[in-house]
XYZ file of C-alpha atoms in Angstrom:
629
model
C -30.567 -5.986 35.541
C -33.088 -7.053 32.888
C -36.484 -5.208 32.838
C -38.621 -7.986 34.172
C -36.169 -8.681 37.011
C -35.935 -4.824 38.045
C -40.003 -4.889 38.044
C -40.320 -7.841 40.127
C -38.388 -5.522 42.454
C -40.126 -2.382 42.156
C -43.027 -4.478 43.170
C -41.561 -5.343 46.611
C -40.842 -1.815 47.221
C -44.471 -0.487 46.673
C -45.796 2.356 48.892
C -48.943 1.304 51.265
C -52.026 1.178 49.337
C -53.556 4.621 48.367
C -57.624 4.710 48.656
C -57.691 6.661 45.585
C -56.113 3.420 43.369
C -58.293 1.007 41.595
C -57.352 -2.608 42.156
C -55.670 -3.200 38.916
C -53.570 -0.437 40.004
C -50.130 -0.154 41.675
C -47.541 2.516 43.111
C -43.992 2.431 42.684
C -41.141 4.974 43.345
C -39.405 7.234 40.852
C -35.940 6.059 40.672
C -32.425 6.983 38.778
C -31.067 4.273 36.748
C -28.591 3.075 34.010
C -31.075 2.944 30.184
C -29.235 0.531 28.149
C -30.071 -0.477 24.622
C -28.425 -3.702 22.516
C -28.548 -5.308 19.892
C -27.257 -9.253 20.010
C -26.089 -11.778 17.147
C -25.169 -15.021 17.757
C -22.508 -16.428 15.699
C -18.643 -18.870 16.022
C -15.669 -17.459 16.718
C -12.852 -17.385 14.190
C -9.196 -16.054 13.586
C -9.129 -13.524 11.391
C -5.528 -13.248 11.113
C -4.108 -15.868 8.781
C -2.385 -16.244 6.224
C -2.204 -20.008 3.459
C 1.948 -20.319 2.528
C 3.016 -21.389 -1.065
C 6.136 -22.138 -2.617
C 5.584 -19.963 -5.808
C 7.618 -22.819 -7.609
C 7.302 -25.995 -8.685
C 9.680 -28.774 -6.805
C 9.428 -31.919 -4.629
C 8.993 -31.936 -0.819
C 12.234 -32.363 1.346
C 11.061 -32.295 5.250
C 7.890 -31.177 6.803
C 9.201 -29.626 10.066
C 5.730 -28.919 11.900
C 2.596 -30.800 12.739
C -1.060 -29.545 12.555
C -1.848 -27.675 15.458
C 1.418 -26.838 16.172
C 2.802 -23.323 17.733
C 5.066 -21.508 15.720
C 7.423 -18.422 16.120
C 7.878 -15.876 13.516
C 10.927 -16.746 10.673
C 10.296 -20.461 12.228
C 11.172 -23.045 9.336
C 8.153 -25.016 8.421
C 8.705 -26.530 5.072
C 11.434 -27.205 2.755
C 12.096 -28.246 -1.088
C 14.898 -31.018 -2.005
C 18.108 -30.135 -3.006
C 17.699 -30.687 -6.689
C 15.165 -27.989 -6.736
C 16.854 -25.642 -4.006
C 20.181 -25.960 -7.026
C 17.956 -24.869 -10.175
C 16.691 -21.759 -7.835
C 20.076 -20.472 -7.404
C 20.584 -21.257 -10.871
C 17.854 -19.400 -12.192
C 19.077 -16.594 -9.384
C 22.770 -16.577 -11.340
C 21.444 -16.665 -14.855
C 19.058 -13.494 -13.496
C 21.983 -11.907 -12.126
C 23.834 -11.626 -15.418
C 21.377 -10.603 -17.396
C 20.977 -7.638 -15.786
C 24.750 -6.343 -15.911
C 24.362 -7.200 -20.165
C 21.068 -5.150 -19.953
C 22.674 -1.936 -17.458
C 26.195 -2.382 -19.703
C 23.928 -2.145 -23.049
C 22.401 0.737 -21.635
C 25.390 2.700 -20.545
C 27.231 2.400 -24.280
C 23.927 3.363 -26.246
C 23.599 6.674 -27.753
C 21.683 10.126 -25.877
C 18.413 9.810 -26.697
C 15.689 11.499 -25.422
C 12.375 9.909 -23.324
C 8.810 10.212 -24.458
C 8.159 12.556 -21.498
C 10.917 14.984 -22.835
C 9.348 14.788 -26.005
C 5.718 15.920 -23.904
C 7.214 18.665 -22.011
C 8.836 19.843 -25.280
C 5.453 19.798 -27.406
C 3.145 21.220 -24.534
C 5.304 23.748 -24.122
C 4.638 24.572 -27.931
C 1.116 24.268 -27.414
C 1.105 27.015 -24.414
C 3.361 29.155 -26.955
C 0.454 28.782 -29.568
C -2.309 29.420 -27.468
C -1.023 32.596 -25.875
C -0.065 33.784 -29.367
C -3.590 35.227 -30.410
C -4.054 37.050 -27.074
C -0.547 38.952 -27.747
C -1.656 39.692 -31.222
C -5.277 41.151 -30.090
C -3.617 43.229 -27.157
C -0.931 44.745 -29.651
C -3.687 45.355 -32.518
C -5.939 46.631 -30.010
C -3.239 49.493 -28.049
C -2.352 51.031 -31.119
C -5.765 51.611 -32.597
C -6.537 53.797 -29.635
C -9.402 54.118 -27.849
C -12.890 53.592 -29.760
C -16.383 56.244 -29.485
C -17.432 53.678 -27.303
C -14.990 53.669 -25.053
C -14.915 57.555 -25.090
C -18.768 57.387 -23.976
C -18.445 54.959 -21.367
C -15.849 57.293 -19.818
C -18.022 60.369 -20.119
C -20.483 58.606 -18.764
C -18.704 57.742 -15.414
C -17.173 61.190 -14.790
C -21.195 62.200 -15.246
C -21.795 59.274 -12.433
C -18.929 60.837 -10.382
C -20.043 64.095 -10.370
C -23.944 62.746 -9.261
C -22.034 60.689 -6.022
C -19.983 63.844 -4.868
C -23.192 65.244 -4.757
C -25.035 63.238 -3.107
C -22.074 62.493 -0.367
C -22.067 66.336 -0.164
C -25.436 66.453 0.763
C -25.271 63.279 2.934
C -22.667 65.200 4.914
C -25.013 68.363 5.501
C -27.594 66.154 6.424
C -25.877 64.137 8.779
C -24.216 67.056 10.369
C -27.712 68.796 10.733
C -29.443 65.645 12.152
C -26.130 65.538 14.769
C -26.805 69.388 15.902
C -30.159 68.491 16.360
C -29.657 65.317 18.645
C -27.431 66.931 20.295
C -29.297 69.987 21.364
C -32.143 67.407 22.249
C -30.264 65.556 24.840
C -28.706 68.667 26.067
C -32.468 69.856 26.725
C -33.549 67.046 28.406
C -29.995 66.854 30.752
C -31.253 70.739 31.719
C -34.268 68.995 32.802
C -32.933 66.036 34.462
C -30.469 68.494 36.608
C -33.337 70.940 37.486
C -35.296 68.234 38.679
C -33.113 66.713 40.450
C -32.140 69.884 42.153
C -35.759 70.736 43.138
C -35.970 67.231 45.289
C -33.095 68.544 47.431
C -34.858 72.156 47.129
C -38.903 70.499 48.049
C -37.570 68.096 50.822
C -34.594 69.682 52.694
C -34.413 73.206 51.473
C -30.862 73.071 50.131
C -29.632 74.813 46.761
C -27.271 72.289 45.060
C -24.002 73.486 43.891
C -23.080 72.456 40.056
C -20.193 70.512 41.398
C -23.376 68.590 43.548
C -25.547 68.250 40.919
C -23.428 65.564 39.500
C -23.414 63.665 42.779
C -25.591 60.972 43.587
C -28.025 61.063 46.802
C -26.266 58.793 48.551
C -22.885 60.296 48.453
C -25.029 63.928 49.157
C -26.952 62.805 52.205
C -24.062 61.148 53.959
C -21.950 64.211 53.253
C -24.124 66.108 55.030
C -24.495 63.967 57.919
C -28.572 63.947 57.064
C -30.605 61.046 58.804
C -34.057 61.127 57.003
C -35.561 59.002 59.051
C -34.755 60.949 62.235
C -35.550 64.244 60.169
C -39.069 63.262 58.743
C -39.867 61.763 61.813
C -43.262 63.749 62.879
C -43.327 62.403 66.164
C -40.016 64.312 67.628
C -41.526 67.762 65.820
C -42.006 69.151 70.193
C -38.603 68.586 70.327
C -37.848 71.173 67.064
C -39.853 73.557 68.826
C -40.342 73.831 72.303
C -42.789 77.041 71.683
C -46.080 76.366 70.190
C -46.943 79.512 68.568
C -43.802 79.974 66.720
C -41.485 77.817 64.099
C -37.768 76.947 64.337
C -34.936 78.914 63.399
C -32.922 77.483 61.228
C -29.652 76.014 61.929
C -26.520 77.355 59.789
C -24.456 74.420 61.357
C -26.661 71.918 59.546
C -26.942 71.895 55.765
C -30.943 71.446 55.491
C -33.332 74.138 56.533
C -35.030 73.032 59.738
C -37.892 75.414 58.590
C -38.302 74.263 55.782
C -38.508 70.439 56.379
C -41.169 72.054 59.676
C -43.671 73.455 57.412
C -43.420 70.376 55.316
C -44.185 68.049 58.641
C -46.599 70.303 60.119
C -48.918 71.793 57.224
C -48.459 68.877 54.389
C -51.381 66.241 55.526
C -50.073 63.598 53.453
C -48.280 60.843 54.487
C -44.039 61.439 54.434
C -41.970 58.453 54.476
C -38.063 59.299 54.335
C -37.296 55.687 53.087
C -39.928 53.357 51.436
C -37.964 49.903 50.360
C -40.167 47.289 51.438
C -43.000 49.319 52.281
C -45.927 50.634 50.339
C -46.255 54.346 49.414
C -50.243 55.401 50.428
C -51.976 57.008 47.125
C -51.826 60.761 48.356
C -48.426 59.950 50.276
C -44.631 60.797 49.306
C -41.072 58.811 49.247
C -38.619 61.553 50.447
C -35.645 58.640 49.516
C -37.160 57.655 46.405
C -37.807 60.889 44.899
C -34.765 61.620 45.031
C -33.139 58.094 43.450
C -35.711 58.431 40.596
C -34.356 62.463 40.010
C -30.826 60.860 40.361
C -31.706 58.271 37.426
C -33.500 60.738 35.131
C -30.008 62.920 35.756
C -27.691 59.740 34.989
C -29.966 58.261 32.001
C -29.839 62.201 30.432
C -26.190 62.539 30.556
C -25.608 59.103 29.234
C -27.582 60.242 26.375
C -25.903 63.307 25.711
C -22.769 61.214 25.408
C -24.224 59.153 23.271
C -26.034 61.501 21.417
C -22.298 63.407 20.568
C -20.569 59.998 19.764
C -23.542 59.107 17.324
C -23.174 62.718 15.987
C -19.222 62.519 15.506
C -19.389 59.304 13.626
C -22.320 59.972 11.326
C -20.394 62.968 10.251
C -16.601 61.566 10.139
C -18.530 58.547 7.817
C -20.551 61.206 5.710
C -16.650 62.909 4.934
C -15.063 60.148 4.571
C -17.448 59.063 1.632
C -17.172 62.157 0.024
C -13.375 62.359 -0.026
C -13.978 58.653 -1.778
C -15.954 60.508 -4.337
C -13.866 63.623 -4.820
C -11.187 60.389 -5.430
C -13.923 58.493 -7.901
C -14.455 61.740 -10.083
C -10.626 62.737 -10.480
C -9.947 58.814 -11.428
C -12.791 59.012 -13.874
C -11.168 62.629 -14.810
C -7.931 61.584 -15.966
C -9.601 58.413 -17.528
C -11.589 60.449 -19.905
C -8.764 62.707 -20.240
C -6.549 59.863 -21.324
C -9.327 58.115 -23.901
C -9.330 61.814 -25.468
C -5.679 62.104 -26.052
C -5.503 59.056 -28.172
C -2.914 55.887 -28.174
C -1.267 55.659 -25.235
C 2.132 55.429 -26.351
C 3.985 53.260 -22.944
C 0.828 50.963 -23.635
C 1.263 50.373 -27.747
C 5.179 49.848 -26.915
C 4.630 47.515 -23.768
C 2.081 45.134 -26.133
C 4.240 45.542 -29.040
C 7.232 44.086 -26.722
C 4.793 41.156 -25.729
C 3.556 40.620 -28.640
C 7.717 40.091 -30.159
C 8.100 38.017 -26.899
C 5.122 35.390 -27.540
C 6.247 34.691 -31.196
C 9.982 34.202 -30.027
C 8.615 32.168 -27.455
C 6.804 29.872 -30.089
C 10.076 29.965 -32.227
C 12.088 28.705 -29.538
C 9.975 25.856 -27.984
C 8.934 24.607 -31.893
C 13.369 24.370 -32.137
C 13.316 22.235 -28.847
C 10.902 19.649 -30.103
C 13.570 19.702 -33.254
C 16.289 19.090 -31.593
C 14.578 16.272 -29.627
C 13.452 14.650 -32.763
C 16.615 14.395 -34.408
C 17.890 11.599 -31.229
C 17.040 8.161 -31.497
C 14.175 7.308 -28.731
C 12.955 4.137 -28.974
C 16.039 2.394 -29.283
C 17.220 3.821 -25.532
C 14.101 3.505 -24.561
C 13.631 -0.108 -25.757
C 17.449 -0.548 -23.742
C 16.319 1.139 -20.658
C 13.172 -1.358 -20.422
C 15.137 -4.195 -20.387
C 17.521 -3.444 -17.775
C 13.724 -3.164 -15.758
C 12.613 -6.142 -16.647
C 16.140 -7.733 -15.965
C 16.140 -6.042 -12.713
C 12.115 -7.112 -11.840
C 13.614 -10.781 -12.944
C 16.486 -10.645 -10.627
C 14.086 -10.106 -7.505
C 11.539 -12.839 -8.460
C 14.071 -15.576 -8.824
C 15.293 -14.254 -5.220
C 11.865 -14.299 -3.844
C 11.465 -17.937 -5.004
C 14.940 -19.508 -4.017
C 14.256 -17.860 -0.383
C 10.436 -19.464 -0.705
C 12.090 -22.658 -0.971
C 12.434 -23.151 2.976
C 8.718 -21.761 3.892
C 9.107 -19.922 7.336
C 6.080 -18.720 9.661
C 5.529 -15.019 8.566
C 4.160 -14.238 12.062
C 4.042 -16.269 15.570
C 0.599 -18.375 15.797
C -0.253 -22.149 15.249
C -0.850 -24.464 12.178
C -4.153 -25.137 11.287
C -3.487 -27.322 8.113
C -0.314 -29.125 6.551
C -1.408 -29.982 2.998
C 1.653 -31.955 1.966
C 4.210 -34.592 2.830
C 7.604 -35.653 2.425
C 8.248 -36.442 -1.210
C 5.260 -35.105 -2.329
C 5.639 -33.369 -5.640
C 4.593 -29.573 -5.868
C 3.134 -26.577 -8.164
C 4.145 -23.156 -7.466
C 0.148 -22.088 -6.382
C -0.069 -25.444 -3.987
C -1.124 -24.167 -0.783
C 1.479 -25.857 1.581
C 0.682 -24.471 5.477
C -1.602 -21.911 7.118
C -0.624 -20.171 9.916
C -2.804 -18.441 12.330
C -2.491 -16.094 14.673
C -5.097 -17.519 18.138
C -4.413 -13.871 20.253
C -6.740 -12.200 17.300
C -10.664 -13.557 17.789
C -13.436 -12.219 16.849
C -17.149 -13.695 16.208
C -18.517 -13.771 12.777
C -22.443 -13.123 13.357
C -25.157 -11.102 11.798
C -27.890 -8.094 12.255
C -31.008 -7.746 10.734
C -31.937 -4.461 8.914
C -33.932 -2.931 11.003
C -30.746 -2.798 14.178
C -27.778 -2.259 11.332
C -27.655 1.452 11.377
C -27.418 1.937 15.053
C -24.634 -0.639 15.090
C -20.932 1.372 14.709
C -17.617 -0.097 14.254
C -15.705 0.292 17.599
C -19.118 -0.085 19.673
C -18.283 -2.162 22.546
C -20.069 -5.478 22.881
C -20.324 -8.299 25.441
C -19.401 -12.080 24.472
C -20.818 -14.900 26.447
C -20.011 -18.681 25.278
C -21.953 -21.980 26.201
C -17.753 -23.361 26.610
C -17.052 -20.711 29.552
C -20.221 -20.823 31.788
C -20.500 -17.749 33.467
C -17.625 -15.815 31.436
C -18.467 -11.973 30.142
C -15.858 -10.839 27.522
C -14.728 -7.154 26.538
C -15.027 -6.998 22.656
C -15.977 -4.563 20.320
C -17.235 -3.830 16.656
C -14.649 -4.115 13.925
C -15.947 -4.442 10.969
C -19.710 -4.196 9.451
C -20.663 -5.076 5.702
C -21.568 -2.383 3.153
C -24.250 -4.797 1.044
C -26.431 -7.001 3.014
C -27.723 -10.436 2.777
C -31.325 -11.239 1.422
C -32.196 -14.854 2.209
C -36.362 -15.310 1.822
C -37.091 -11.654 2.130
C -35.055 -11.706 5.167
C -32.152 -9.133 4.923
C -29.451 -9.008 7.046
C -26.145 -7.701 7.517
C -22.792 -9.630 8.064
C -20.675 -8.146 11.262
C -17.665 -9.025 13.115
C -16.711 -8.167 16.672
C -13.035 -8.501 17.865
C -12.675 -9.848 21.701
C -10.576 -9.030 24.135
C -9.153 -11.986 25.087
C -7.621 -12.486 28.669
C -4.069 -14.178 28.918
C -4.872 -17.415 30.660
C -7.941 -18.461 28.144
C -7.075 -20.075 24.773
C -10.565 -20.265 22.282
C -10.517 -22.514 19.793
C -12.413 -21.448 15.842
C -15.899 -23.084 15.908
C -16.664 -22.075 19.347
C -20.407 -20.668 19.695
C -20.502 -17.448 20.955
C -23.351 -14.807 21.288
C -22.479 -10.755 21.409
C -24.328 -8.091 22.978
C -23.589 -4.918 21.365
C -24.320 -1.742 23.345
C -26.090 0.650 20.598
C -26.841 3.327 23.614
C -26.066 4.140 27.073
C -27.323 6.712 29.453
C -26.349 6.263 33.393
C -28.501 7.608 36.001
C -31.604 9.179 34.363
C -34.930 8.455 35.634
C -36.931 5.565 34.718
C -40.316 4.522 35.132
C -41.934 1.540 33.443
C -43.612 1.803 29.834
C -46.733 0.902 31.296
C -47.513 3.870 33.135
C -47.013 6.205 30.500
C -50.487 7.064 28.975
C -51.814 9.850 26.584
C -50.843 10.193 23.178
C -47.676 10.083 21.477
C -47.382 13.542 20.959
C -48.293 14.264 24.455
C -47.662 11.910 27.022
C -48.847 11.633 30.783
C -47.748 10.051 33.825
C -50.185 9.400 36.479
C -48.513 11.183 40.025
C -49.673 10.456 43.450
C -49.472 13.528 45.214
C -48.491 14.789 48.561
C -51.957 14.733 49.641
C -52.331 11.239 48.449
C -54.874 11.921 45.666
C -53.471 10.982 41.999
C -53.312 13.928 39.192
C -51.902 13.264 35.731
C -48.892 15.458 34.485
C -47.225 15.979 31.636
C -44.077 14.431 30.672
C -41.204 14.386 28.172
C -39.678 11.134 27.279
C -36.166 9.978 26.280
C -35.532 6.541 25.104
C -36.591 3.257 26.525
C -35.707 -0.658 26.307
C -39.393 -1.547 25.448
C -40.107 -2.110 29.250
C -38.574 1.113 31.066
C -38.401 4.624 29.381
C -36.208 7.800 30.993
C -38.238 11.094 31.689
C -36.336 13.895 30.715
C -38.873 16.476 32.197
C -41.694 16.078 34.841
C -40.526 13.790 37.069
C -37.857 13.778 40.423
C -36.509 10.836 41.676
C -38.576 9.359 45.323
C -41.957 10.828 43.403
C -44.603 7.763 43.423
C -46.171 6.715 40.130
C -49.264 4.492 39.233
C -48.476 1.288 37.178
C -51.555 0.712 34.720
C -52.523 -2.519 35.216
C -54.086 -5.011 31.605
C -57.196 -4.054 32.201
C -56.881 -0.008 32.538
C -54.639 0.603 28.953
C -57.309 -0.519 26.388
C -58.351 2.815 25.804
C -55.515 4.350 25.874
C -52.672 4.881 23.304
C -49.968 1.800 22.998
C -46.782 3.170 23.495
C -45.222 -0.084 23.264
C -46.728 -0.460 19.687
C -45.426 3.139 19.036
C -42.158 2.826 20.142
C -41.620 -0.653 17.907
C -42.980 1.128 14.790
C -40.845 4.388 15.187
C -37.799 2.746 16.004
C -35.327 4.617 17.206
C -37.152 8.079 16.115
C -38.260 10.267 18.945
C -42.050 11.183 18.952
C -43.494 14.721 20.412
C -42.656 14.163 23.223
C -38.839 13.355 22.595
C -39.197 9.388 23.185
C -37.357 6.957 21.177
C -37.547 3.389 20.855
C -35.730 0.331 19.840
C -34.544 -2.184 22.410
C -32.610 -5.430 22.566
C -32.857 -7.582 19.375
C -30.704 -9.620 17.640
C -30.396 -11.637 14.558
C -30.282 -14.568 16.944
C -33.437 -12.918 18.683
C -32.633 -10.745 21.345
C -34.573 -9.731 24.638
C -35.370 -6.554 25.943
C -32.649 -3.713 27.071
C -31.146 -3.262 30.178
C -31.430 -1.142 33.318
C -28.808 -1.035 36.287
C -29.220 0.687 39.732
């Protein structure tokens, strides 16, 4: 549905009238809908698929088998030379034929020779010889001079650099294992503190020492191992019950693991508020949590031991890295060591016979490849070369004569129809005549153009819509195949040429010529919400949306736009579909920023508030975009 159309129903959907409106000034819902940009080009339909049939030689016309407009199979004969003709092909065809056994028998009895690319292989293989020569030479020279004062320096000089590492890693390893102790002790203080205080809850509130193993234990586990009902227990109202005599305090129980007089003197003499369990419920200022007192002791105990651990784990891998770099530089100095020690001692004998060795294997190598480019020169090249091209050419000779004795009956290379026969019975012939052209009518597409300002949002394999003025009513599947690189500049005007293939259903047959006009889809988003261009207002960067609201007053909120057809534009954030928005009428938007105007001169570039533009156009002229729902 068109964005004019889909207004004029909005418009018939409007909510009652809201006081708070002016009169130029209308409601309509927020809705989800189906954005849809194109781009359309109007253009004729041709067959792209054909192909113009020639004789490739020269000859008079015997029978012309097909009309004009006529449906052809594949291999189907169409045209055909006279017999005088068809006899001088297969004459040229035997003549071909025999020169090519003189040329392969002239071949065979000639002489070895040798190819140019032998002769290549053989010379580069001389240059690679030559090349690698001087680095033998400089190795050799270089091993049995020995080791120069430079060389002796540098190497004193890195067992000095050695020695400063293992040092350094030495100390690195005190420090680290220093720094360890230290964190460790640390955590192991504050896990001491953690457990103490976490055994003076259960000590304060219930009177009970905790055992190590309990100390470990969470309250939870504790209280319900106990059988311990803190509600019941700090529960000041049953406190006749605990003592039936007022001028004396319970004994405690042994059967119970809490100290009844302990938890009485608590109840009886501490005037503050005590609440055994507090979620939900406010603690008064001078009040205590019994529950949470002890859950905050329990997390203090967890979060210390935690660090410990990871206080030990830190500690072992600082100190396995810190020895593990210095056995790397214990390795460094004893390499740099026997380095030095090596310089010292002079030539290295294995090294002056190794390059020596080299040194008598590059020059042989040189020997041997400057004898291979001998030998080859002493053959006779050219002359089997020279025989060897002719059997090519005799052979390339053979299959052209072929190629235009079987032209002499032209058959349809593929099934389609005949758009043109050129020729007629008797009529003489050259070899480039163009005889027949076959087409194939199941291939269609529409030759049209885009303007500039569309051709970059336009892809090849797009899909497109073709409607024709010859099938009233008719939609056709087709998309993109092809767009040109280089456009068109015709009075200033540039455009770019584009083809879109149809899908043609079985029972329709279109003719070349036909005007057509395509629709390509450039976007597509399904159900987004929508709202008309003309109720968007604030600035570009920061757009607004007037809102009626529940209480039926209107308030502007912000919005963030997505693309739009020039008429309807999709709010990504700050709108819900069934919301009710107020349509600016001509005479509220001249102060107020022209998104229309923006949206044309941006294109298809979103502003700040993540709006884009660009909607139907064509280089037939196109309308606006489309919305569905």
């Amino acid at each position: 549905v068109l964005g004019g159309a889909a207004y004029g129903v909005y418009s018939l959907v409007i909510a009652d009238g809201d006081d708070a409106l002016s009169a130029d000034q209308q409601v309509i819902p927020v809705q989800l809908g189906d954005l849809i940009n194109r781009v359309s080009t109007n253009g004729s339909l041709f067959y792209p698929t054909r192909e113009v049939l020639t004789f490739g030689s020269q000859g008079i016309v015997a029978e012309v088998l097909v009309n004009e407009g006529d449906a052809v199979e594949e291999g189907q004969p169409l045209v055909t030379l006279d017999a005088a003709t068809v006899v001088a092909l297969e004459q040229a065809v035997a003549q071909a034929r025999i020169a090519l056994v003189d040329a392969e028998e002239a071949f065979a009895a000639a002489p070895e020779g040798y190819t140019l690319l032998q002769l290549a292989q053989a010379e580069a293989k001389v240059t690679d010889a030559k090349l690698a020569l001087p680095d033998a030479e400089d190795a050799a020279a270089t091993a049995i001079a020995g080791p120069t004062a430079d060389d002796i320096a540098q190497a004193r000089a890195d067992v000095a650099a050695a020695v400063t590492a293992l040092a350094n890693e030495a100390s690195d390893l005190s420090v680290a294992g220093k720094q360890g102790a230290d964190d460790v002790d640390a955590a192991q203080d504050d896990l001491a503190d953690a457990t103490g205080a976490y055994e003076g809850v259960f000590r304060t509130w219930l009177g009970i020492e905790l055992s190590p193993d309990e100390t470990s234990v969470g309250p939870s586990t504790l209280l319900s191992s106990w059988d311990v009902d803190l509600e019941a227990l700090f529960d000041r109202a049953t406190l006749d019950s605990w003592n039936p005599r007022a001028d004396s305090t319970p004994i405690d129980d042994p059967s119970t693991a809490w100290n009844e007089r302990e938890v009485y003197y608590l109840l009886v003499f501490l005037p503050d508020e005590i609440l055994a369990t507090c979620d939900g419920v406010i603690v008064p200022p001078q009040g205590a949590c019994v529950r949470r007192e002890m859950d905050d002791a329990w997390d203090a105990y967890r979060g210390a031991a935690v660090a410990l651990e990871a206080a030990q784990t830190s500690a072992s891998k600082s100190v396995a890295s810190a020895e593990a770099a210095l056995t790397k530089a214990f390795d460094g100095l004893e390499d740099a060591e026997e380095a030095l020690a090596d310089l010292l001692g002079g030539p290295d004998a294995l090294a002056v016979s190794a390059e020596t060795l080299a040194l008598t294997i590059a020059q042989g190598a040189l020997a041997e490849a400057e004898r291979q480019v001998a030998a080859l020169l002493e053959r006779a090249p050219l002359e089997l070369q020279l025989l060897e091209a002719r059997v090519e050419s005799a052979r390339l000779t053979l299959d052209l004569e072929l190629e235009r004795l079987d032209a002499s009956t032209l058959r349809a290379p593929m099934a389609g129809l005949t758009t043109f026969i050129n020729v007629a019975v008797g009529d003489t012939v050259n070899r480039n005549t163009p005889i027949v052209e076959i087409v194939d009518p199941t291939v269609v597409e529409l030759d049209g153009v885009v303007d500039e300002i569309d051709v970059l949002f336009v892809r090849v394999g797009a899909a497109a819509e073709v409607t024709m003025d010859a099938l009233p009513g008719a939609v056709l599947s087709a998309t993109v195949s092809s767009i040109a690189t280089v456009g068109i500049n015709q009075q200033g005007v540039v455009s770019y040429p584009i083809r879109i293939r149809l899908e043609v259903p079985r029972n329709v047959s279109l003719r070349e010529g036909l005007s057509a006009t395509a629709d390509i889809v450039i976007r597509r988003e399904n159900n987004v919400v929508l709202v008309p261009l003309s109720a968007v207002t604030g600035s570009f960067d920061a757009p607004v949306i007037q809102v009626v609201s529940e209480s039926g007053g209107v308030e502007e909120r912000a919005v963030v736009l997505g693309n739009n057809d020039e008429f309807w534009v999709a709010v990504r954030e700050g709108l819900s579909e069934g919301e009710r928005v107020v349509l600016q009428g001509s005479g509220t938007s001249t102060q107020q920023f022209d998104f229309r105007q923006a949206f044309r001169q941006f294109g298809n570039l979103g502003g700040g508030g993540g709006f884009g533009g660009g909607g139907q156009r064509g280089g037939g002229g196109g309308g606006g975009g489309g919305r569905g729902n």
